[in-house]
Amino acid sequence: MINKYSIKEILDKGILFENKKLIVEGWVRSFRHSMFIIINDGSTVKNLQIILSRNLKKKITVGSSIRVMGIIKKSFGNEQDIELKLYEIKFYSLVDNNIIQKSIIQPKTHSLEKTREQIHLRFQTTIFGCIMRIRNSISFFIHEYFNKRHFLYLHTPIITYSDCEGTGQIFQVISTSKKEKDDNKYFFNRKSYLSVSGQLEAECAIMGLGKIYTFGPVFRAENSNTKRHLSEFWMVEPEIAFYHLEDNINLAENFLKLTIRYIIDNCIEDLSFLNKNVEKWNKKKNFSILKILEIILKFSFYRVTYTEVIKILKKIEKTKNVNFIYPVYWGMDLQSEHERYLVEEYFNGIPVVVFNYPSSIKPFYMRMNDDKKTVRAMDILFPRIGEIIGGSQREERYEILINRIEKLKLNIDTLWWYLDLRKFGSVPHSGFGLGFDRFVQFITGMNNIRDVVPFPRTPGYTKL
């Protein structure tokens, strides 16, 4: 029996496969000098070279899918250690060369904007293959990280009637059935929405399970067409009972560092390819993904209060003659320009944890500090991307929580169960949210979040 292997398996074992007869399948990346077929099966960024022993009657075109059987030989070329000497070939599908010339599959460099126009084909490109393998590895490690620390994986509802953030930027769910009357248009008999977070429901679970995490899709109806925002995105949200703000920050820093370490150790081929090419894609000189990642691993994150940050930014405006677009004052919500300058310029690329934000700019569920002006919130700021994690210690005190809800004029009727939790063994607890897609964007060095998501959903854009 002749075994079938992935290209990654073959190349990883290298010369150990020499003189071994095997089968490999994949897509043609190029066909050179009528005797060299270069194929890839998606398992690795590297390709396998196949040497023809005779001329083929069929014309081999880029993108065609094939099954080949042959013997692995040591290569005398400089670009690969081994190659496959062809004995037998089967064509699953031959692609019309005229079609290829109009697609992003043809062997030449395409802009990232061009690949977004043919979103159904970009999985066949080298760059998107690298990004998807890294995305898969990040996802795998996240589950492994929390599982090893005895967190329970919880599926929170996608459809909810609670607006977690209180911003109103959420998608409403209604019935479109023509048979239903207008006064009965709500499928769930009340206003319901696509969730922006599973946090509130997660807090129910930790009151009996101790620590859980959610990892799933969330939705935001914010009409923000930037390179960092999506309408549908994935969030990682751990929630832990008996955790104070300091515990929460420590967990978040450890989580980020170990995830990055895992990707460097296990995806170095894909990272190296991106590191080599991302400079021209992002049109930035001396841009190194690996250098940025290594800095994050090397140094402890700076930890500064929001009040200290405002003082720093004001000082920068005066002494460095920096003109921020958004004015700096205590009580403002930090913008991306402030976050990035703080990390990239003031702290030399080392991540920053900003904590104790004004209560006026944070959601109702964050624990009030003794000063009655700030809450135990924290954001972790990364170079290039700004906020990568947002979290807080939650308000466990019933009276203070209900006063906060009333002050913000939120609907108590939809939050009765959340308040009820504070009557049944309430404890200090904390959690944070990581925008998974933004984290993938940061690790891969891509400039636009649309380029790290299989099927991006943004305002006015649903290509597939």
Short mmCIF file of C-alpha atoms in Angstrom, two decimals:
data_model
loop_
_atom_site.label_atom_id
_atom_site.label_comp_id
_atom_site.label_asym_id
_atom_site.label_seq_id
_atom_site.Cartn_x
_atom_site.Cartn_y
_atom_site.Cartn_z
CA MET A 1 0.00 0.00 0.00
CA ILE A 2 1.32 3.43 -0.96
CA ASN A 3 0.74 6.02 1.76
CA LYS A 4 -0.60 9.52 1.17
CA TYR A 5 1.05 12.42 3.00
CA SER A 6 0.53 16.15 3.32
CA ILE A 7 3.24 18.40 1.93
CA LYS A 8 3.97 19.62 5.46
CA GLU A 9 4.61 16.05 6.64
CA ILE A 10 6.93 15.42 3.72
CA LEU A 11 8.92 18.63 4.10
CA ASP A 12 9.12 18.40 7.91
CA LYS A 13 10.67 14.94 7.73
CA GLY A 14 12.77 15.96 4.76
CA ILE A 15 15.50 13.57 3.80
CA LEU A 16 13.95 10.80 5.94
CA PHE A 17 11.50 10.37 3.06
CA GLU A 18 14.31 9.87 0.51
CA ASN A 19 13.60 7.01 -1.92
CA LYS A 20 10.15 6.57 -0.38
CA LYS A 21 7.26 6.00 -2.78
CA LEU A 22 4.24 8.07 -1.82
CA ILE A 23 1.14 9.92 -2.96
CA VAL A 24 0.52 13.63 -2.56
CA GLU A 25 -2.37 15.83 -3.68
CA GLY A 26 -2.67 19.55 -4.12
CA TRP A 27 -3.07 22.55 -6.40
CA VAL A 28 -0.59 23.66 -9.03
CA ARG A 29 1.14 26.90 -8.08
CA SER A 30 3.38 27.06 -11.14
CA PHE A 31 4.66 24.99 -14.08
CA ARG A 32 8.20 25.79 -15.25
CA HIS A 33 10.31 24.72 -18.22
CA SER A 34 7.80 21.99 -19.10
CA MET A 35 9.28 19.73 -16.41
CA PHE A 36 8.81 21.31 -12.96
CA ILE A 37 5.39 21.33 -11.29
CA ILE A 38 5.16 23.30 -8.05
CA ILE A 39 2.22 22.27 -5.86
CA ASN A 40 0.78 23.19 -2.49
CA ASP A 41 -1.99 21.58 -0.44
CA GLY A 42 -2.56 24.30 2.17
CA SER A 43 -0.76 22.48 4.98
CA THR A 44 2.32 24.73 4.82
CA VAL A 45 3.60 27.92 3.26
CA LYS A 46 6.27 25.88 1.46
CA ASN A 47 5.68 24.18 -1.88
CA LEU A 48 6.73 20.77 -3.18
CA GLN A 49 8.54 20.50 -6.50
CA ILE A 50 7.63 17.63 -8.80
CA ILE A 51 10.00 16.54 -11.56
CA LEU A 52 8.42 15.15 -14.72
CA SER A 53 10.19 12.22 -16.33
CA ARG A 54 8.32 12.67 -19.63
CA ASN A 55 6.27 15.26 -21.46
CA LEU A 56 2.60 15.34 -20.56
CA LYS A 57 -0.06 15.51 -23.24
CA LYS A 58 -2.29 17.71 -21.14
CA LYS A 59 -1.40 21.35 -20.65
CA ILE A 60 -0.86 22.02 -16.94
CA THR A 61 -2.37 25.27 -15.74
CA VAL A 62 -2.02 27.17 -12.47
CA GLY A 63 -4.78 26.35 -9.99
CA SER A 64 -5.43 22.87 -11.37
CA SER A 65 -5.93 20.12 -8.80
CA ILE A 66 -3.84 16.97 -9.13
CA ARG A 67 -2.92 13.66 -7.49
CA VAL A 68 0.65 12.51 -8.00
CA MET A 69 2.57 9.38 -7.10
CA GLY A 70 6.33 9.30 -7.12
CA ILE A 71 9.57 8.84 -5.22
CA ILE A 72 11.18 11.46 -2.99
CA LYS A 73 14.71 12.34 -4.07
CA LYS A 74 17.33 14.68 -2.75
CA SER A 75 17.17 17.93 -4.71
CA PHE A 76 20.21 19.45 -6.35
CA GLY A 77 18.50 22.83 -6.57
CA ASN A 78 19.06 25.64 -4.10
CA GLU A 79 15.44 26.36 -3.29
CA GLN A 80 14.48 22.98 -1.79
CA ASP A 81 16.10 20.02 -0.04
CA ILE A 82 13.91 17.34 -1.57
CA GLU A 83 11.65 16.91 -4.56
CA LEU A 84 9.34 14.27 -5.95
CA LYS A 85 10.16 12.33 -9.10
CA LEU A 86 6.86 11.68 -10.86
CA TYR A 87 5.69 8.19 -11.75
CA GLU A 88 2.00 8.76 -12.15
CA ILE A 89 -0.32 11.78 -12.26
CA LYS A 90 -4.08 12.18 -12.11
CA PHE A 91 -5.90 15.44 -12.88
CA TYR A 92 -8.95 16.16 -10.77
CA SER A 93 -9.68 19.47 -12.47
CA LEU A 94 -7.86 21.50 -15.12
CA VAL A 95 -8.42 25.25 -14.91
CA ASP A 96 -8.97 27.24 -18.10
CA ASN A 97 -5.93 29.47 -18.58
CA ASN A 98 -8.11 32.39 -19.77
CA ILE A 99 -9.98 32.32 -16.43
CA ILE A 100 -6.74 32.21 -14.44
CA GLN A 101 -5.46 35.36 -16.13
CA LYS A 102 -8.39 37.31 -14.67
CA SER A 103 -8.04 35.91 -11.15
CA ILE A 104 -5.82 36.39 -8.11
CA ILE A 105 -4.60 32.79 -8.56
CA GLN A 106 -2.18 33.71 -11.35
CA PRO A 107 1.45 33.62 -10.11
CA LYS A 108 2.11 37.30 -9.55
CA THR A 109 1.77 39.74 -6.68
CA HIS A 110 -1.68 41.21 -6.14
CA SER A 111 -2.73 44.03 -3.87
CA LEU A 112 -4.68 43.13 -0.75
CA GLU A 113 -7.52 45.29 -2.06
CA LYS A 114 -7.63 43.06 -5.16
CA THR A 115 -7.80 39.87 -3.10
CA ARG A 116 -10.81 41.26 -1.21
CA GLU A 117 -12.64 41.58 -4.53
CA GLN A 118 -12.27 37.82 -5.06
CA ILE A 119 -12.81 36.74 -1.49
CA HIS A 120 -13.88 33.22 -2.47
CA LEU A 121 -10.48 32.59 -4.09
CA ARG A 122 -8.11 34.17 -1.61
CA PHE A 123 -7.80 30.96 0.42
CA GLN A 124 -5.68 29.75 -2.49
CA THR A 125 -3.15 32.56 -2.10
CA THR A 126 0.06 32.18 -0.13
CA ILE A 127 -0.53 35.13 2.16
CA PHE A 128 -4.05 34.15 3.15
CA GLY A 129 -2.93 30.57 3.73
CA CYS A 130 -0.32 31.86 6.20
CA ILE A 131 -2.86 34.02 8.00
CA MET A 132 -5.45 31.25 8.27
CA ARG A 133 -2.95 28.76 9.68
CA ILE A 134 -1.83 31.32 12.28
CA ARG A 135 -5.46 32.13 13.07
CA ASN A 136 -6.15 28.43 13.59
CA SER A 137 -3.15 28.05 15.91
CA ILE A 138 -4.16 31.07 18.01
CA SER A 139 -7.66 29.64 18.36
CA PHE A 140 -6.32 26.22 19.34
CA PHE A 141 -3.98 27.64 21.96
CA ILE A 142 -6.68 29.83 23.52
CA HIS A 143 -8.76 26.75 24.27
CA GLU A 144 -5.67 24.91 25.52
CA TYR A 145 -4.64 27.84 27.75
CA PHE A 146 -7.95 28.07 29.58
CA ASN A 147 -8.51 24.33 29.71
CA LYS A 148 -5.17 23.80 31.46
CA ARG A 149 -6.20 26.39 34.04
CA HIS A 150 -9.53 24.66 34.69
CA PHE A 151 -11.78 27.24 33.06
CA LEU A 152 -15.06 25.85 31.72
CA TYR A 153 -15.94 26.71 28.13
CA LEU A 154 -19.41 28.30 28.06
CA HIS A 155 -21.63 29.05 25.07
CA THR A 156 -23.49 32.27 25.77
CA PRO A 157 -26.50 33.28 23.64
CA ILE A 158 -26.08 35.14 20.38
CA ILE A 159 -29.59 36.55 20.70
CA THR A 160 -30.24 38.64 23.80
CA TYR A 161 -32.52 41.38 25.12
CA SER A 162 -29.80 43.01 27.24
CA ASP A 163 -27.50 45.71 25.86
CA CYS A 164 -24.29 44.88 27.72
CA GLU A 165 -22.38 48.02 26.82
CA GLY A 166 -25.32 50.42 26.98
CA THR A 167 -24.29 52.08 23.72
CA GLY A 168 -27.34 51.22 21.64
CA GLN A 169 -25.11 50.18 18.72
CA ILE A 170 -26.68 46.75 18.40
CA PHE A 171 -28.61 44.87 15.71
CA GLN A 172 -32.28 44.33 16.41
CA VAL A 173 -33.88 40.96 15.58
CA ILE A 174 -37.35 41.09 14.02
CA SER A 175 -39.57 38.67 12.12
CA THR A 176 -39.91 39.24 8.38
CA SER A 177 -42.93 36.96 7.94
CA LYS A 178 -45.63 38.67 5.87
CA LYS A 179 -48.32 36.71 7.71
CA GLU A 180 -47.57 38.44 11.01
CA LYS A 181 -49.13 41.73 11.95
CA ASP A 182 -47.00 44.77 12.63
CA ASP A 183 -47.84 44.70 16.34
CA ASN A 184 -46.48 41.15 16.58
CA LYS A 185 -43.29 41.62 14.58
CA TYR A 186 -40.93 40.52 17.35
CA PHE A 187 -40.06 36.86 16.87
CA PHE A 188 -39.30 36.46 20.58
CA ASN A 189 -42.33 38.55 21.65
CA ARG A 190 -40.10 41.40 22.76
CA LYS A 191 -37.26 43.50 21.43
CA SER A 192 -34.25 41.24 20.95
CA TYR A 193 -30.78 41.92 19.65
CA LEU A 194 -27.64 40.28 18.34
CA SER A 195 -25.30 40.23 21.30
CA VAL A 196 -22.24 42.47 21.57
CA SER A 197 -20.87 40.40 24.48
CA GLY A 198 -21.52 37.25 26.46
CA GLN A 199 -20.22 38.83 29.66
CA LEU A 200 -23.47 39.38 31.55
CA GLU A 201 -24.61 35.80 30.99
CA ALA A 202 -21.11 34.58 31.89
CA GLU A 203 -21.45 36.26 35.28
CA CYS A 204 -24.40 33.97 36.02
CA ALA A 205 -22.20 30.94 35.41
CA ILE A 206 -19.24 31.94 37.57
CA MET A 207 -21.48 32.29 40.62
CA GLY A 208 -21.62 28.52 40.68
CA LEU A 209 -18.77 27.36 38.45
CA GLY A 210 -16.00 29.70 39.59
CA LYS A 211 -14.31 30.48 36.29
CA ILE A 212 -15.44 30.18 32.70
CA TYR A 213 -14.59 31.59 29.30
CA THR A 214 -16.61 32.26 26.19
CA PHE A 215 -15.25 32.25 22.65
CA GLY A 216 -17.73 33.07 19.94
CA PRO A 217 -19.21 35.59 17.51
CA VAL A 218 -20.59 38.95 18.61
CA PHE A 219 -22.09 41.83 16.67
CA ARG A 220 -21.94 45.60 16.76
CA ALA A 221 -24.03 47.94 14.63
CA GLU A 222 -21.52 50.77 14.88
CA ASN A 223 -21.14 52.45 11.49
CA SER A 224 -17.35 52.45 11.72
CA ASN A 225 -15.56 51.67 8.48
CA THR A 226 -12.01 51.64 9.82
CA LYS A 227 -9.17 49.17 9.37
CA ARG A 228 -9.68 47.88 12.94
CA HIS A 229 -13.45 47.33 13.11
CA LEU A 230 -15.92 44.68 11.97
CA SER A 231 -19.68 44.35 12.31
CA GLU A 232 -19.35 40.65 13.10
CA PHE A 233 -16.32 39.56 15.08
CA TRP A 234 -15.19 36.97 17.61
CA MET A 235 -14.54 37.64 21.26
CA VAL A 236 -12.66 35.72 23.94
CA GLU A 237 -14.13 36.57 27.35
CA PRO A 238 -12.90 34.88 30.55
CA GLU A 239 -14.87 35.61 33.71
CA ILE A 240 -13.56 34.64 37.16
CA ALA A 241 -15.12 34.64 40.62
CA PHE A 242 -13.05 35.95 43.57
CA TYR A 243 -10.79 37.90 41.17
CA HIS A 244 -9.84 41.51 41.83
CA LEU A 245 -8.55 43.98 39.24
CA GLU A 246 -4.89 43.14 39.85
CA ASP A 247 -5.60 39.42 39.37
CA ASN A 248 -7.42 40.24 36.15
CA ILE A 249 -4.50 42.27 34.77
CA ASN A 250 -2.01 39.54 35.66
CA LEU A 251 -4.11 36.90 33.88
CA ALA A 252 -4.51 39.05 30.77
CA GLU A 253 -0.78 39.78 30.47
CA ASN A 254 0.15 36.14 30.98
CA PHE A 255 -2.47 35.03 28.46
CA LEU A 256 -1.25 37.43 25.76
CA LYS A 257 2.42 36.59 26.23
CA LEU A 258 1.98 32.82 26.24
CA THR A 259 -0.22 32.96 23.15
CA ILE A 260 2.38 34.98 21.27
CA ARG A 261 5.12 32.63 22.46
CA TYR A 262 3.16 29.65 21.18
CA ILE A 263 2.68 31.22 17.75
CA ILE A 264 6.37 32.07 17.41
CA ASP A 265 7.32 28.52 18.40
CA ASN A 266 4.76 26.75 16.21
CA CYS A 267 4.10 29.04 13.23
CA ILE A 268 7.55 30.40 12.51
CA GLU A 269 7.47 29.50 8.78
CA ASP A 270 4.24 31.40 8.22
CA LEU A 271 5.37 34.27 10.45
CA SER A 272 8.69 34.50 8.60
CA PHE A 273 6.91 34.69 5.25
CA LEU A 274 4.67 37.48 6.52
CA ASN A 275 7.61 39.21 8.19
CA LYS A 276 9.45 39.21 4.87
CA ASN A 277 6.55 40.54 2.82
CA VAL A 278 4.37 42.63 5.11
CA GLU A 279 6.60 45.70 4.75
CA LYS A 280 5.64 46.15 1.10
CA TRP A 281 1.97 45.34 1.75
CA ASN A 282 1.71 47.90 4.55
CA LYS A 283 3.98 50.33 2.71
CA LYS A 284 6.08 50.86 5.82
CA LYS A 285 9.86 50.71 5.91
CA ASN A 286 11.80 48.66 8.47
CA PHE A 287 8.61 47.01 9.68
CA SER A 288 9.25 43.72 11.50
CA ILE A 289 6.49 41.60 12.97
CA LEU A 290 8.94 39.36 14.80
CA LYS A 291 10.76 42.31 16.39
CA ILE A 292 7.50 43.74 17.74
CA LEU A 293 6.42 40.36 19.12
CA GLU A 294 9.78 39.76 20.79
CA ILE A 295 9.60 43.14 22.57
CA ILE A 296 6.22 42.19 24.02
CA LEU A 297 7.64 38.93 25.33
CA LYS A 298 10.79 40.53 26.74
CA PHE A 299 9.34 43.27 28.96
CA SER A 300 6.68 43.47 31.65
CA PHE A 301 3.74 45.64 30.65
CA TYR A 302 3.74 49.17 32.07
CA ARG A 303 0.82 49.85 34.42
CA VAL A 304 -0.42 53.43 34.75
CA THR A 305 -3.68 54.97 35.92
CA TYR A 306 -5.91 56.87 33.55
CA THR A 307 -5.17 60.07 35.50
CA GLU A 308 -1.43 59.53 35.02
CA VAL A 309 -1.99 58.96 31.30
CA ILE A 310 -3.82 62.27 30.94
CA LYS A 311 -0.91 64.05 32.67
CA ILE A 312 1.56 62.33 30.33
CA LEU A 313 -0.42 63.25 27.21
CA LYS A 314 -0.74 66.88 28.31
CA LYS A 315 2.98 67.04 28.97
CA ILE A 316 3.66 65.56 25.53
CA GLU A 317 1.50 68.23 23.92
CA LYS A 318 3.51 70.97 25.63
CA THR A 319 7.05 69.62 25.47
CA LYS A 320 6.99 67.59 22.24
CA ASN A 321 4.78 70.02 20.31
CA VAL A 322 2.43 67.18 19.38
CA ASN A 323 -0.99 68.23 18.12
CA PHE A 324 -3.53 65.50 18.77
CA ILE A 325 -6.72 65.62 16.72
CA TYR A 326 -8.80 64.95 19.82
CA PRO A 327 -8.14 67.35 22.74
CA VAL A 328 -6.74 65.89 25.94
CA TYR A 329 -8.63 66.42 29.19
CA TRP A 330 -9.61 64.37 32.23
CA GLY A 331 -12.87 62.59 31.47
CA MET A 332 -12.26 62.07 27.77
CA ASP A 333 -12.30 58.63 26.19
CA LEU A 334 -8.82 57.80 24.90
CA GLN A 335 -8.66 57.66 21.12
CA SER A 336 -6.46 55.47 18.96
CA GLU A 337 -4.02 58.35 18.34
CA HIS A 338 -3.50 58.75 22.11
CA GLU A 339 -3.17 55.03 22.74
CA ARG A 340 -0.65 54.46 19.97
CA TYR A 341 1.51 57.49 20.79
CA LEU A 342 1.60 56.41 24.42
CA VAL A 343 2.76 52.89 23.56
CA GLU A 344 4.88 53.45 20.47
CA GLU A 345 6.59 56.72 21.38
CA TYR A 346 6.44 57.33 25.13
CA PHE A 347 6.92 53.70 26.26
CA ASN A 348 9.05 52.62 23.27
CA GLY A 349 6.79 49.85 21.99
CA ILE A 350 6.20 48.16 25.34
CA PRO A 351 2.50 47.43 26.02
CA VAL A 352 0.70 49.58 28.57
CA VAL A 353 -2.09 48.70 31.00
CA VAL A 354 -4.26 51.74 31.71
CA PHE A 355 -6.59 51.35 34.69
CA ASN A 356 -9.04 53.29 36.89
CA TYR A 357 -11.01 55.08 34.20
CA PRO A 358 -13.67 57.76 34.84
CA SER A 359 -17.01 56.11 35.54
CA SER A 360 -18.67 58.48 33.06
CA ILE A 361 -17.06 56.79 30.05
CA LYS A 362 -17.41 53.17 31.16
CA PRO A 363 -20.38 50.73 31.31
CA PHE A 364 -22.63 50.36 34.35
CA TYR A 365 -21.28 47.01 35.55
CA MET A 366 -17.75 48.15 36.43
CA ARG A 367 -16.90 48.40 40.14
CA MET A 368 -16.88 51.92 41.56
CA ASN A 369 -13.71 53.03 43.34
CA ASP A 370 -13.77 54.77 46.71
CA ASP A 371 -13.26 58.17 45.03
CA LYS A 372 -16.75 57.82 43.47
CA LYS A 373 -15.33 59.14 40.21
CA THR A 374 -13.43 56.20 38.73
CA VAL A 375 -14.13 52.53 38.17
CA ARG A 376 -11.86 49.48 38.29
CA ALA A 377 -11.54 49.19 34.54
CA MET A 378 -8.43 48.33 32.59
CA ASP A 379 -7.36 48.42 28.94
CA ILE A 380 -4.22 46.82 27.54
CA LEU A 381 -2.70 48.88 24.74
CA PHE A 382 -0.45 47.36 22.07
CA PRO A 383 1.74 49.09 19.48
CA ARG A 384 0.16 49.45 16.01
CA ILE A 385 -3.30 48.42 17.18
CA GLY A 386 -4.10 50.38 20.32
CA GLU A 387 -6.54 48.62 22.65
CA ILE A 388 -6.21 44.83 22.44
CA ILE A 389 -7.98 43.89 25.69
CA GLY A 390 -10.60 45.67 27.75
CA GLY A 391 -11.73 44.44 31.15
CA SER A 392 -12.71 45.31 34.67
CA GLN A 393 -13.60 44.19 38.13
CA ARG A 394 -17.40 43.93 38.17
CA GLU A 395 -19.66 45.67 40.66
CA GLU A 396 -20.77 43.03 43.18
CA ARG A 397 -22.62 45.40 45.56
CA TYR A 398 -26.37 45.47 44.95
CA GLU A 399 -27.17 49.00 46.13
CA ILE A 400 -24.29 50.62 44.27
CA LEU A 401 -25.12 48.67 41.11
CA ILE A 402 -28.79 49.64 41.13
CA ASN A 403 -27.89 53.29 41.77
CA ARG A 404 -25.56 53.17 38.77
CA ILE A 405 -28.24 51.65 36.53
CA GLU A 406 -30.77 54.27 37.61
CA LYS A 407 -28.29 57.11 37.12
CA LEU A 408 -27.59 55.97 33.57
CA LYS A 409 -31.35 55.54 32.99
CA LEU A 410 -30.99 51.94 31.85
CA ASN A 411 -33.96 49.59 31.71
CA ILE A 412 -34.05 47.76 35.05
CA ASP A 413 -36.75 45.43 33.73
CA THR A 414 -34.26 43.82 31.34
CA LEU A 415 -31.53 43.63 33.99
CA TRP A 416 -33.57 42.26 36.92
CA TRP A 417 -31.78 38.91 36.75
CA TYR A 418 -28.37 40.59 36.72
CA LEU A 419 -29.29 42.51 39.87
CA ASP A 420 -30.73 39.33 41.39
CA LEU A 421 -27.31 37.68 41.21
CA ARG A 422 -26.12 40.15 43.86
CA LYS A 423 -28.64 38.68 46.34
CA PHE A 424 -27.37 35.10 46.11
CA GLY A 425 -23.80 34.83 47.40
CA SER A 426 -22.33 37.76 45.50
CA VAL A 427 -18.52 37.86 45.40
CA PRO A 428 -15.79 40.07 43.92
CA HIS A 429 -15.28 39.00 40.32
CA SER A 430 -13.52 40.17 37.18
CA GLY A 431 -13.10 39.48 33.51
CA PHE A 432 -11.88 40.85 30.22
CA GLY A 433 -12.59 40.71 26.51
CA LEU A 434 -10.09 40.07 23.74
CA GLY A 435 -11.10 40.93 20.19
CA PHE A 436 -9.88 37.73 18.55
CA ASP A 437 -9.75 39.09 15.00
CA ARG A 438 -7.86 42.19 16.10
CA PHE A 439 -5.37 39.96 17.92
CA VAL A 440 -4.84 37.96 14.71
CA GLN A 441 -4.38 41.24 12.86
CA PHE A 442 -1.71 42.31 15.34
CA ILE A 443 0.23 39.03 15.31
CA THR A 444 0.23 38.74 11.52
CA GLY A 445 1.17 42.40 11.04
CA MET A 446 -1.67 43.08 8.63
CA ASN A 447 -2.83 46.65 8.22
CA ASN A 448 -6.52 45.90 7.64
CA ILE A 449 -8.65 43.60 9.80
CA ARG A 450 -10.58 42.49 6.70
CA ASP A 451 -7.44 40.62 5.60
CA VAL A 452 -7.38 38.28 8.61
CA VAL A 453 -11.04 37.22 8.61
CA PRO A 454 -12.34 34.43 6.33
CA PHE A 455 -15.55 36.26 5.43
CA PRO A 456 -15.50 39.85 6.78
CA ARG A 457 -18.71 41.68 7.64
CA THR A 458 -18.39 45.47 7.76
CA PRO A 459 -20.87 48.33 7.26
CA GLY A 460 -22.24 48.05 3.73
CA TYR A 461 -20.03 45.05 2.92
CA THR A 462 -21.05 41.38 2.73
CA LYS A 463 -19.09 40.16 -0.27
CA LEU A 464 -19.90 36.49 0.28
#
